[in-house]
Each structure stands twice: as structure tokens, then as C-alpha cells.
């Protein structure tokens, strides 16, 4: 369901903008010769690039009203990535269409027809748009080069996250430059055609979102501050439990949600799943695995009493499904939303059968003990899959333990490759797409 929803939304954005552009063209717009057709395509590729980039910028501002429609903020970022790549593709097409004929002519690879003579523009006093056309074209070209470089860095997984985050902060400024570029250079008649009002609305909303990002106001109303109350490092799996005591208002959260956490240091906020249920006591627990450059150093850098800012909660990993039973699969630190759910069930009770599979290569007895205790207390069947001993959890091994798995809603949180493999195997065996729920959270 979530993948269908995302692909449908993405296709609607691309096809919808392309359709509005086509409706805005004159009937013979693509049959008026080489140069006229090229000009039409230059405008078309440009408005499509900026329109899709506008939607991506709006999503980056984390508007909560889209969360339910898209299935959670983790889906925002997947869609944001797709929109960014599509926008870049149209931007490249725009650049090539603009520069390509001159390159081909200079290289002698293609006989470009001579440009038809056109009437000279008669100056009738000061015209701001006319005076700004040349600087708008120049600055737009340099913004494109920078956009290309930043997208390449975002896609390069080995580029450190902390530097990616800092370079990505340039995106709103680049977007505003491209808005200026488009508003000055686009044919004014476009604003009176079907595409015009939609594009104008997207540019205004995108500009507002970009300004919110530039002034670091994203999620401002959803921030709470507090301090570190407890720290516990599990040596066996290198998971750090960080308990935070909030000192300002927190709206509460549901099991499976996450928050952005800033530990009052030089790094920016990072997203972590909340591994505690909300008891209206001001306490939040995060179980953080030392996987990257930043998280591996947290155990040595954090201390009791240290200031923390938490933004959230976000996410729709809410354990709501149509089936009478559920299967939870947590890969590594992906078990954290299920720990939160166990803690919630310990207070509210449970009636439907649940099987929890915890797949890990480094089981730590101290980390496992409270999970086992909670599972026993709530009646959840707990299955530990030790990858260092028994190998990886597969559909075949899961079927042995839960033969009627096809009757369940499956909730998965863990490494992307593991999730893709499990989902593909289950769907191939007949599980409806709507009953496989997976976290898609990737910041890049």
C-alpha cells in the first residue's frame, strides 16, 4: 500500500504538471520549425523541473498535514528524493536544449538551421524584467551547476552524513535563485494558461518553505527541550540507551514514531525511533546503534544533564492493520519501535496474537532481558534469530515458526536490503501488498 501510494503520488506530480503544460500550448506549438519547437521545449523542461523541485522543497519543510496522506514522514523523504532526481533530469534537459544547438554547431556534428529573423524589442522606458533577463540567465546557469554538484554529493553514500547535511542546506537558496530565474525569463503568457495558476501556487508555497528552511524554523512548533537523565551502553551490540527528561511541553507519541534529536552539540538533529511508550511523565527513551561516524561517538560524548532538543513526534508506523494477528520483524536496532509497542501493550493490554522476530548478529543479554520480560508480560511470542549462529531470518524459517503468516499484518523495521528481500518473498507467496508495513526512512 505505502509503495503504491508513493508511486501514485510521484506519477501524479510528474504527469499532472506535464499534462498542464501540454494543455497550455498552442495547437501547433511543436510543429513550427526547429527553433520555435526548441524554445517551447526549453520552457517546458524548465517549468517541469522547477514545479517538481517546488513540491520537493515543500515536503522538506515537513508539513504535517501530508503525513497521513503519504503514510508518514519517512515516506516524505523517499518521495522528496524521487522528486529531486526527476527535477534534476528535467533541469539537465532544459540546459541541454538551451545550450545543445550551439555545441552541435560548433563541433560540426549537426547542421543547425539558421535562426529566423525576429523583430527587435523596442524599448519603451525602463522595464525591470527586460533589464534583469541577462543576470537571471547567468545566475540560473551557475545555480544549475551547483545543483548538479549537490545532488551528486547527496547520492554518494560514502560522503559523510554531517557534511551532506551542511551542503544540502544550500538547496533552499539555490531554489530561490531558480525561482528568480524562472519568473524573469518565462514567457509572460504562461501565467494566463492552465499551467500558470498551479505553477504560481507551487512557486509561492516553495518560496515560503525555502525561507522557513533557510531561517531554520522547520518543526519549530514541535520542539521540546530537556536534558539527559540516564545513559546505558550495551557492549554486546553497541546500542546506547539515552533517556531524556523533557522540561517543556511534549504532545505525546504513539509506539513506532520517531523524533529528531539534537544533543546540544556541533552536529544537527538526527532522527531516532522512540523506544519508550508515552506515560505523560516527561520521559523519552532512545536506543541508538553506533552505525555511523556520528552515532559511534555518542557514548563517549554524551553526559548526564546535557541539554537536548527533541522535535516530533513523526511517523505513521502505528500497528493499525486489518488482520486479527500481527508479525513484527525487527532487524538490529530496528527492534526499537517494537520495544515501544511492547511497553504500550503492557499498560493497555492485548487481545490479538503477535509474533516478534528479533534478527541480530550481536545479541546482548542485558539488552534482550527487558524485551523478553515485556514479551512474556504481554503474551507476545518472542523469536530471537541470532545471525551469528543460525543464519539470516528468511521466509522459509519464519514459516516454520508461524505457518499461518499469510493471515497476519507484517510490520518490518530494519536494514533496507533485508526488508526488500522479506517483502518480495512474502508478496510472491500471496501476502497482499497492503498488509506489509515497512519503515522507509532514509535521509538521503
Short mmCIF file of C-alpha atoms in Angstrom, two decimals:
data_model
loop_
_atom_site.label_atom_id
_atom_site.label_comp_id
_atom_site.label_asym_id
_atom_site.label_seq_id
_atom_site.Cartn_x
_atom_site.Cartn_y
_atom_site.Cartn_z
CA UNK A 1 0.00 0.00 0.00
CA UNK A 2 2.68 2.51 1.01
CA UNK A 3 4.76 1.85 -2.13
CA UNK A 4 1.65 2.17 -4.34
CA UNK A 5 0.72 5.40 -2.60
CA UNK A 6 4.18 6.86 -3.13
CA UNK A 7 4.48 5.85 -6.78
CA UNK A 8 0.97 7.13 -7.46
CA UNK A 9 1.74 10.48 -5.83
CA UNK A 10 5.01 10.77 -7.73
CA UNK A 11 3.38 9.87 -11.05
CA UNK A 12 0.55 12.31 -10.38
CA UNK A 13 3.03 15.14 -9.78
CA UNK A 14 5.02 14.43 -12.96
CA UNK A 15 2.12 13.58 -15.26
CA UNK A 16 -0.08 16.32 -13.80
CA UNK A 17 2.49 19.06 -14.43
CA UNK A 18 3.33 17.68 -17.88
CA UNK A 19 -0.36 17.50 -18.76
CA UNK A 20 -1.00 21.08 -17.65
CA UNK A 21 1.99 22.22 -19.72
CA UNK A 22 0.67 20.42 -22.81
CA UNK A 23 -2.78 21.93 -22.28
CA UNK A 24 -1.12 25.35 -22.13
CA UNK A 25 0.49 25.00 -25.58
CA UNK A 26 -0.97 26.33 -28.80
CA UNK A 27 -2.17 23.51 -31.14
CA UNK A 28 0.79 23.99 -33.49
CA UNK A 29 3.41 24.80 -30.82
CA UNK A 30 5.50 21.69 -31.58
CA UNK A 31 5.32 21.94 -35.35
CA UNK A 32 6.67 25.42 -36.08
CA UNK A 33 10.19 24.50 -37.06
CA UNK A 34 13.41 23.69 -35.21
CA UNK A 35 13.98 26.90 -33.27
CA UNK A 36 10.37 27.51 -32.26
CA UNK A 37 9.97 23.89 -31.10
CA UNK A 38 13.25 24.09 -29.22
CA UNK A 39 12.08 27.26 -27.42
CA UNK A 40 8.82 25.54 -26.46
CA UNK A 41 10.72 22.54 -25.05
CA UNK A 42 13.15 24.81 -23.18
CA UNK A 43 10.21 26.45 -21.41
CA UNK A 44 8.50 23.09 -20.81
CA UNK A 45 11.51 21.33 -19.32
CA UNK A 46 12.24 24.37 -17.18
CA UNK A 47 8.78 24.68 -15.68
CA UNK A 48 8.60 20.92 -15.05
CA UNK A 49 11.98 20.99 -13.30
CA UNK A 50 11.01 23.91 -11.10
CA UNK A 51 7.50 22.61 -10.44
CA UNK A 52 8.78 19.24 -9.20
CA UNK A 53 11.55 20.91 -7.22
CA UNK A 54 8.90 23.10 -5.59
CA UNK A 55 6.98 20.04 -4.38
CA UNK A 56 10.22 18.57 -3.03
CA UNK A 57 11.08 21.79 -1.17
CA UNK A 58 7.57 21.90 0.32
CA UNK A 59 7.94 18.32 1.59
CA UNK A 60 11.36 19.13 3.07
CA UNK A 61 9.64 21.66 5.35
CA UNK A 62 7.84 18.70 6.99
CA UNK A 63 4.18 19.85 6.64
CA UNK A 64 2.29 17.55 8.99
CA UNK A 65 -0.95 17.58 7.01
CA UNK A 66 0.75 15.38 4.37
CA UNK A 67 1.84 12.71 6.85
CA UNK A 68 -1.41 10.77 6.91
CA UNK A 69 -1.86 11.03 3.14
CA UNK A 70 1.66 9.74 2.42
CA UNK A 71 1.89 7.31 5.32
CA UNK A 72 4.49 9.08 7.46
CA UNK A 73 7.47 11.39 7.35
CA UNK A 74 9.78 8.54 6.35
CA UNK A 75 7.75 8.38 3.11
CA UNK A 76 8.23 12.15 2.70
CA UNK A 77 11.93 11.68 2.26
CA UNK A 78 11.60 8.84 -0.25
CA UNK A 79 9.21 10.96 -2.33
CA UNK A 80 11.44 14.01 -1.80
CA UNK A 81 14.35 12.04 -3.27
CA UNK A 82 12.36 10.88 -6.29
CA UNK A 83 11.11 14.40 -6.96
CA UNK A 84 14.65 15.77 -6.66
CA UNK A 85 16.01 13.28 -9.19
CA UNK A 86 13.13 13.92 -11.60
CA UNK A 87 13.61 17.69 -11.25
CA UNK A 88 17.31 17.29 -11.93
CA UNK A 89 16.54 15.23 -15.03
CA UNK A 90 14.28 17.95 -16.43
CA UNK A 91 16.85 20.60 -15.45
CA UNK A 92 19.52 18.75 -17.41
CA UNK A 93 17.15 18.51 -20.38
CA UNK A 94 16.46 22.25 -20.04
CA UNK A 95 20.19 23.02 -20.01
CA UNK A 96 20.97 20.75 -22.98
CA UNK A 97 18.08 22.14 -25.02
CA UNK A 98 19.30 25.63 -24.25
CA UNK A 99 22.99 25.05 -24.99
CA UNK A 100 22.94 21.97 -27.20
CA UNK A 101 22.31 23.55 -30.64
CA UNK A 102 25.31 25.87 -30.22
CA UNK A 103 27.55 22.97 -29.11
CA UNK A 104 26.47 20.78 -32.04
CA UNK A 105 27.00 23.59 -34.49
CA UNK A 106 30.47 24.43 -33.13
CA UNK A 107 31.54 20.76 -33.22
CA UNK A 108 30.16 20.31 -36.73
CA UNK A 109 28.10 17.29 -35.64
CA UNK A 110 24.76 18.61 -36.79
CA UNK A 111 23.66 21.21 -39.28
CA UNK A 112 21.59 23.51 -37.12
CA UNK A 113 19.11 25.56 -39.16
CA UNK A 114 19.80 29.29 -39.08
CA UNK A 115 17.77 31.24 -36.59
CA UNK A 116 14.87 33.04 -38.23
CA UNK A 117 14.97 36.81 -38.01
CA UNK A 118 12.70 38.22 -35.35
CA UNK A 119 11.54 41.68 -34.60
CA UNK A 120 13.76 43.67 -32.30
CA UNK A 121 12.31 44.52 -28.95
CA UNK A 122 11.53 48.22 -28.87
CA UNK A 123 12.47 49.85 -25.58
CA UNK A 124 9.64 51.95 -24.16
CA UNK A 125 11.25 53.17 -20.98
CA UNK A 126 12.55 51.24 -18.01
CA UNK A 127 11.35 47.60 -17.90
CA UNK A 128 12.60 45.75 -14.81
CA UNK A 129 12.01 42.31 -16.31
CA UNK A 130 13.87 43.24 -19.51
CA UNK A 131 16.80 44.67 -17.57
CA UNK A 132 17.06 41.55 -15.39
CA UNK A 133 16.93 38.96 -18.18
CA UNK A 134 20.68 38.70 -18.69
CA UNK A 135 21.63 38.44 -14.98
CA UNK A 136 18.73 35.99 -14.46
CA UNK A 137 20.07 33.76 -17.23
CA UNK A 138 23.64 33.92 -15.89
CA UNK A 139 22.76 33.24 -12.27
CA UNK A 140 20.39 30.43 -13.29
CA UNK A 141 23.20 28.66 -15.16
CA UNK A 142 25.53 28.80 -12.16
CA UNK A 143 22.71 27.62 -9.88
CA UNK A 144 22.27 24.62 -12.17
CA UNK A 145 25.96 23.70 -11.87
CA UNK A 146 25.75 23.92 -8.08
CA UNK A 147 22.51 21.90 -8.04
CA UNK A 148 24.21 19.18 -10.09
CA UNK A 149 27.13 19.03 -7.66
CA UNK A 150 24.93 18.92 -4.55
CA UNK A 151 22.72 16.15 -5.91
CA UNK A 152 25.82 14.14 -6.79
CA UNK A 153 27.08 14.53 -3.19
CA UNK A 154 23.66 13.54 -1.84
CA UNK A 155 23.69 10.34 -3.91
CA UNK A 156 27.28 9.47 -2.96
CA UNK A 157 26.68 7.30 0.09
CA UNK A 158 30.33 7.47 1.20
CA UNK A 159 30.14 11.25 1.56
CA UNK A 160 29.89 11.77 5.36
CA UNK A 161 26.37 12.50 6.57
CA UNK A 162 27.40 15.53 8.61
CA UNK A 163 28.88 17.19 5.52
CA UNK A 164 25.96 16.10 3.34
CA UNK A 165 23.58 17.76 5.79
CA UNK A 166 25.55 21.01 5.71
CA UNK A 167 25.86 21.10 1.90
CA UNK A 168 22.19 20.19 1.49
CA UNK A 169 21.30 23.32 3.41
CA UNK A 170 22.30 25.26 0.30
CA UNK A 171 19.36 23.74 -1.59
CA UNK A 172 16.72 26.27 -0.43
CA UNK A 173 18.97 29.16 -1.53
CA UNK A 174 19.54 27.52 -4.93
CA UNK A 175 15.80 27.01 -5.25
CA UNK A 176 15.13 30.70 -4.60
CA UNK A 177 17.70 31.64 -7.24
CA UNK A 178 15.96 29.35 -9.73
CA UNK A 179 12.58 30.86 -8.86
CA UNK A 180 14.03 34.29 -9.69
CA UNK A 181 15.49 32.84 -12.91
CA UNK A 182 12.12 31.42 -13.96
CA UNK A 183 9.93 34.38 -13.03
CA UNK A 184 12.13 36.78 -15.01
CA UNK A 185 12.67 34.61 -18.08
CA UNK A 186 9.46 32.66 -18.53
CA UNK A 187 7.13 33.85 -21.28
CA UNK A 188 4.57 36.00 -19.51
CA UNK A 189 1.72 34.41 -21.46
CA UNK A 190 2.33 31.20 -19.48
CA UNK A 191 0.74 32.76 -16.39
CA UNK A 192 -2.59 33.11 -18.23
CA UNK A 193 -2.68 29.48 -19.36
CA UNK A 194 -3.84 26.38 -17.42
CA UNK A 195 -0.34 25.78 -16.04
CA UNK A 196 0.07 29.36 -14.81
CA UNK A 197 -2.02 29.39 -11.60
CA UNK A 198 -0.73 25.97 -10.50
CA UNK A 199 2.89 26.94 -11.14
CA UNK A 200 2.41 30.27 -9.35
CA UNK A 201 0.93 28.48 -6.31
CA UNK A 202 3.81 25.98 -6.26
CA UNK A 203 6.41 28.75 -6.51
CA UNK A 204 4.82 30.74 -3.69
CA UNK A 205 4.50 27.70 -1.41
CA UNK A 206 8.01 26.57 -2.32
CA UNK A 207 9.43 30.02 -1.62
CA UNK A 208 7.78 30.07 1.81
CA UNK A 209 9.12 26.58 2.57
CA UNK A 210 12.62 27.57 1.40
CA UNK A 211 12.61 30.65 3.66
CA UNK A 212 11.47 28.52 6.61
CA UNK A 213 14.39 26.17 5.92
CA UNK A 214 16.93 28.97 5.47
CA UNK A 215 15.98 30.53 8.80
CA UNK A 216 16.00 27.07 10.46
CA UNK A 217 12.36 27.25 11.51
CA UNK A 218 11.36 23.78 10.30
CA UNK A 219 9.49 21.98 13.07
CA UNK A 220 9.80 24.95 15.43
CA UNK A 221 6.33 24.43 16.93
CA UNK A 222 7.07 20.75 17.55
CA UNK A 223 10.28 21.21 19.54
CA UNK A 224 10.69 20.37 23.20
CA UNK A 225 13.78 20.82 25.34
CA UNK A 226 15.14 18.77 28.19
CA UNK A 227 18.26 17.05 29.47
CA UNK A 228 19.81 13.58 29.59
CA UNK A 229 18.59 11.70 32.65
CA UNK A 230 20.15 8.25 32.07
CA UNK A 231 22.76 6.63 29.81
CA UNK A 232 23.36 2.92 29.34
CA UNK A 233 25.68 1.32 26.77
CA UNK A 234 25.23 -2.36 25.86
CA UNK A 235 28.69 -3.60 24.94
CA UNK A 236 27.42 -6.71 23.16
CA UNK A 237 25.58 -4.85 20.41
CA UNK A 238 26.88 -1.29 20.85
CA UNK A 239 23.41 0.12 21.44
CA UNK A 240 23.24 3.21 23.64
CA UNK A 241 20.09 3.87 25.65
CA UNK A 242 19.53 7.59 26.19
CA UNK A 243 16.71 8.63 28.50
CA UNK A 244 15.67 12.25 28.23
CA UNK A 245 13.66 14.20 30.78
CA UNK A 246 11.70 16.89 28.96
CA UNK A 247 11.25 20.27 30.60
CA UNK A 248 8.84 21.80 28.07
CA UNK A 249 5.57 20.61 26.55
CA UNK A 250 5.56 17.38 24.55
CA UNK A 251 2.34 16.39 22.71
CA UNK A 252 2.82 12.70 23.44
CA UNK A 253 3.58 9.99 20.93
CA UNK A 254 2.46 6.57 19.78
CA UNK A 255 4.63 3.48 19.67
CA UNK A 256 6.50 3.33 16.37
CA UNK A 257 7.03 7.07 16.00
CA UNK A 258 10.39 8.85 15.86
CA UNK A 259 11.82 12.27 16.61
CA UNK A 260 14.72 14.45 15.55
CA UNK A 261 17.17 14.80 18.42
CA UNK A 262 19.82 17.48 18.86
CA UNK A 263 22.22 16.79 21.72
CA UNK A 264 23.25 20.44 22.01
CA UNK A 265 26.49 19.90 20.07
CA UNK A 266 28.01 20.86 16.74
CA UNK A 267 26.01 18.22 14.86
CA UNK A 268 22.49 18.92 13.62
CA UNK A 269 19.43 16.97 14.72
CA UNK A 270 19.34 13.29 13.80
CA UNK A 271 16.23 11.09 13.55
CA UNK A 272 15.87 8.27 16.10
CA UNK A 273 12.96 5.96 16.83
CA UNK A 274 11.44 6.43 20.27
CA UNK A 275 11.76 3.15 22.18
CA UNK A 276 9.54 4.14 25.11
CA UNK A 277 5.78 4.38 25.40
CA UNK A 278 4.33 7.72 26.46
CA UNK A 279 3.12 7.81 30.05
CA UNK A 280 2.73 11.59 30.32
CA UNK A 281 5.72 11.66 32.65
CA UNK A 282 8.07 13.77 30.51
CA UNK A 283 10.42 10.85 29.80
CA UNK A 284 11.60 9.72 26.35
CA UNK A 285 13.91 6.80 25.67
CA UNK A 286 16.02 6.40 22.54
CA UNK A 287 18.01 3.25 21.76
CA UNK A 288 20.79 4.33 19.38
CA UNK A 289 23.01 1.92 17.48
CA UNK A 290 26.58 3.00 16.76
CA UNK A 291 26.48 2.63 12.99
CA UNK A 292 27.94 5.83 11.52
CA UNK A 293 30.60 8.39 12.30
CA UNK A 294 28.22 10.35 14.50
CA UNK A 295 26.38 7.61 16.40
CA UNK A 296 29.59 5.67 17.13
CA UNK A 297 30.93 8.63 19.12
CA UNK A 298 27.79 9.40 21.13
CA UNK A 299 28.63 7.08 24.04
CA UNK A 300 31.86 8.99 24.66
CA UNK A 301 30.44 12.45 24.04
CA UNK A 302 27.17 12.46 25.97
CA UNK A 303 26.90 13.06 29.70
CA UNK A 304 24.16 13.27 32.32
CA UNK A 305 22.48 16.65 32.48
CA UNK A 306 23.44 17.56 28.92
CA UNK A 307 20.89 19.72 27.14
CA UNK A 308 18.73 18.14 24.41
CA UNK A 309 16.20 19.47 21.91
CA UNK A 310 13.66 16.99 20.55
CA UNK A 311 11.42 17.66 17.54
CA UNK A 312 8.42 15.49 16.82
CA UNK A 313 6.81 13.09 17.01
CA UNK A 314 6.68 11.94 13.41
CA UNK A 315 5.78 8.76 11.56
CA UNK A 316 2.80 6.52 10.91
CA UNK A 317 4.32 3.15 11.87
CA UNK A 318 1.25 2.71 14.05
CA UNK A 319 0.46 -1.05 14.19
CA UNK A 320 -3.01 -0.48 12.78
CA UNK A 321 -4.00 -3.24 10.37
CA UNK A 322 -6.99 -5.16 9.09
CA UNK A 323 -5.81 -8.60 10.20
CA UNK A 324 -6.65 -10.22 13.53
CA UNK A 325 -2.98 -11.06 14.11
CA UNK A 326 0.41 -9.42 13.53
CA UNK A 327 4.01 -10.37 12.85
CA UNK A 328 6.74 -7.93 13.84
CA UNK A 329 10.20 -8.19 12.33
CA UNK A 330 12.98 -6.06 13.80
CA UNK A 331 16.40 -6.16 12.19
CA UNK A 332 19.18 -4.95 14.50
CA UNK A 333 18.30 -1.62 16.06
CA UNK A 334 15.06 -1.80 14.03
CA UNK A 335 13.60 -3.60 17.03
CA UNK A 336 13.13 -0.25 18.82
CA UNK A 337 9.56 0.54 17.63
CA UNK A 338 8.51 -2.92 18.78
CA UNK A 339 10.02 -2.32 22.21
CA UNK A 340 7.92 0.82 22.45
CA UNK A 341 4.84 -1.12 21.37
CA UNK A 342 5.51 -3.83 23.97
CA UNK A 343 5.73 -1.15 26.65
CA UNK A 344 2.47 0.33 25.44
CA UNK A 345 0.74 -3.07 25.44
CA UNK A 346 1.98 -3.71 28.97
CA UNK A 347 -0.30 -0.84 30.06
CA UNK A 348 -3.30 -1.18 27.74
CA UNK A 349 -3.37 -4.95 27.22
CA UNK A 350 -3.54 -7.06 24.07
CA UNK A 351 -6.14 -9.40 22.56
CA UNK A 352 -4.80 -10.36 19.11
CA UNK A 353 -1.88 -12.80 18.66
CA UNK A 354 1.52 -11.25 17.89
CA UNK A 355 4.89 -12.82 16.96
CA UNK A 356 8.02 -10.70 17.34
CA UNK A 357 11.13 -11.72 15.41
CA UNK A 358 14.35 -10.00 16.51
CA UNK A 359 17.10 -10.65 13.95
CA UNK A 360 20.56 -9.63 15.10
CA UNK A 361 24.17 -10.65 14.67
CA UNK A 362 25.10 -9.38 18.14
CA UNK A 363 22.56 -10.37 20.82
CA UNK A 364 23.36 -8.68 24.10
CA UNK A 365 21.87 -10.48 27.15
CA UNK A 366 21.31 -7.25 29.09
CA UNK A 367 19.56 -5.66 26.08
CA UNK A 368 17.47 -8.78 25.49
CA UNK A 369 16.31 -9.24 29.08
CA UNK A 370 13.68 -6.45 29.21
CA UNK A 371 12.40 -7.41 25.74
CA UNK A 372 11.86 -10.99 26.84
CA UNK A 373 10.22 -9.80 30.06
CA UNK A 374 7.86 -7.47 28.19
CA UNK A 375 7.01 -10.17 25.65
CA UNK A 376 6.16 -12.61 28.44
CA UNK A 377 4.13 -9.97 30.27
CA UNK A 378 2.09 -9.09 27.16
CA UNK A 379 1.78 -12.59 25.74
CA UNK A 380 3.73 -11.74 22.59
CA UNK A 381 5.62 -14.72 21.14
CA UNK A 382 9.29 -13.70 21.02
CA UNK A 383 11.69 -15.28 18.50
CA UNK A 384 15.38 -14.44 18.63
CA UNK A 385 17.21 -15.06 15.35
CA UNK A 386 20.93 -14.94 16.07
CA UNK A 387 22.57 -14.32 12.70
CA UNK A 388 25.98 -15.30 14.08
CA UNK A 389 24.66 -18.77 14.93
CA UNK A 390 21.52 -19.63 12.97
CA UNK A 391 21.95 -17.53 9.86
CA UNK A 392 19.65 -14.86 8.47
CA UNK A 393 15.91 -14.84 9.02
CA UNK A 394 14.16 -15.94 5.82
CA UNK A 395 10.55 -16.54 4.88
CA UNK A 396 11.21 -20.27 5.00
CA UNK A 397 12.47 -20.15 8.59
CA UNK A 398 9.67 -17.79 9.59
CA UNK A 399 7.08 -20.14 8.09
CA UNK A 400 8.31 -22.97 10.31
CA UNK A 401 7.55 -20.89 13.40
CA UNK A 402 4.41 -19.15 12.11
CA UNK A 403 2.74 -21.38 9.49
CA UNK A 404 -0.28 -19.07 9.10
CA UNK A 405 1.78 -15.93 8.44
CA UNK A 406 -0.32 -15.11 5.36
CA UNK A 407 -3.21 -14.26 7.69
CA UNK A 408 -1.20 -11.59 9.51
CA UNK A 409 -0.29 -7.95 9.08
CA UNK A 410 3.51 -7.79 8.87
CA UNK A 411 5.38 -4.85 10.39
CA UNK A 412 9.04 -4.56 9.42
CA UNK A 413 11.75 -2.21 10.65
CA UNK A 414 15.40 -2.82 9.85
CA UNK A 415 18.04 -2.71 7.11
CA UNK A 416 16.65 -1.80 3.70
CA UNK A 417 18.01 -4.85 1.87
CA UNK A 418 16.59 -7.20 4.50
CA UNK A 419 13.19 -5.53 4.20
CA UNK A 420 13.15 -5.63 0.40
CA UNK A 421 14.03 -9.34 0.40
CA UNK A 422 11.38 -10.24 3.00
CA UNK A 423 8.70 -8.13 1.34
CA UNK A 424 9.40 -9.56 -2.11
CA UNK A 425 9.30 -13.13 -0.80
CA UNK A 426 6.04 -12.58 1.09
CA UNK A 427 4.27 -10.82 -1.77
CA UNK A 428 5.38 -13.57 -4.14
CA UNK A 429 3.73 -16.10 -1.81
CA UNK A 430 0.43 -14.23 -1.81
CA UNK A 431 0.57 -11.68 1.02
CA UNK A 432 -1.48 -8.61 -0.03
CA UNK A 433 0.67 -5.53 -0.51
CA UNK A 434 -1.48 -3.58 1.94
CA UNK A 435 -0.52 -5.94 4.78
CA UNK A 436 3.26 -5.42 4.63
CA UNK A 437 4.19 -2.26 6.53
CA UNK A 438 7.79 -1.07 6.32
CA UNK A 439 9.75 1.90 7.55
CA UNK A 440 11.39 3.63 4.55
CA UNK A 441 13.31 6.23 6.48
CA UNK A 442 16.47 7.34 4.69
CA UNK A 443 17.71 10.90 4.96
CA UNK A 444 19.50 10.64 1.61
#
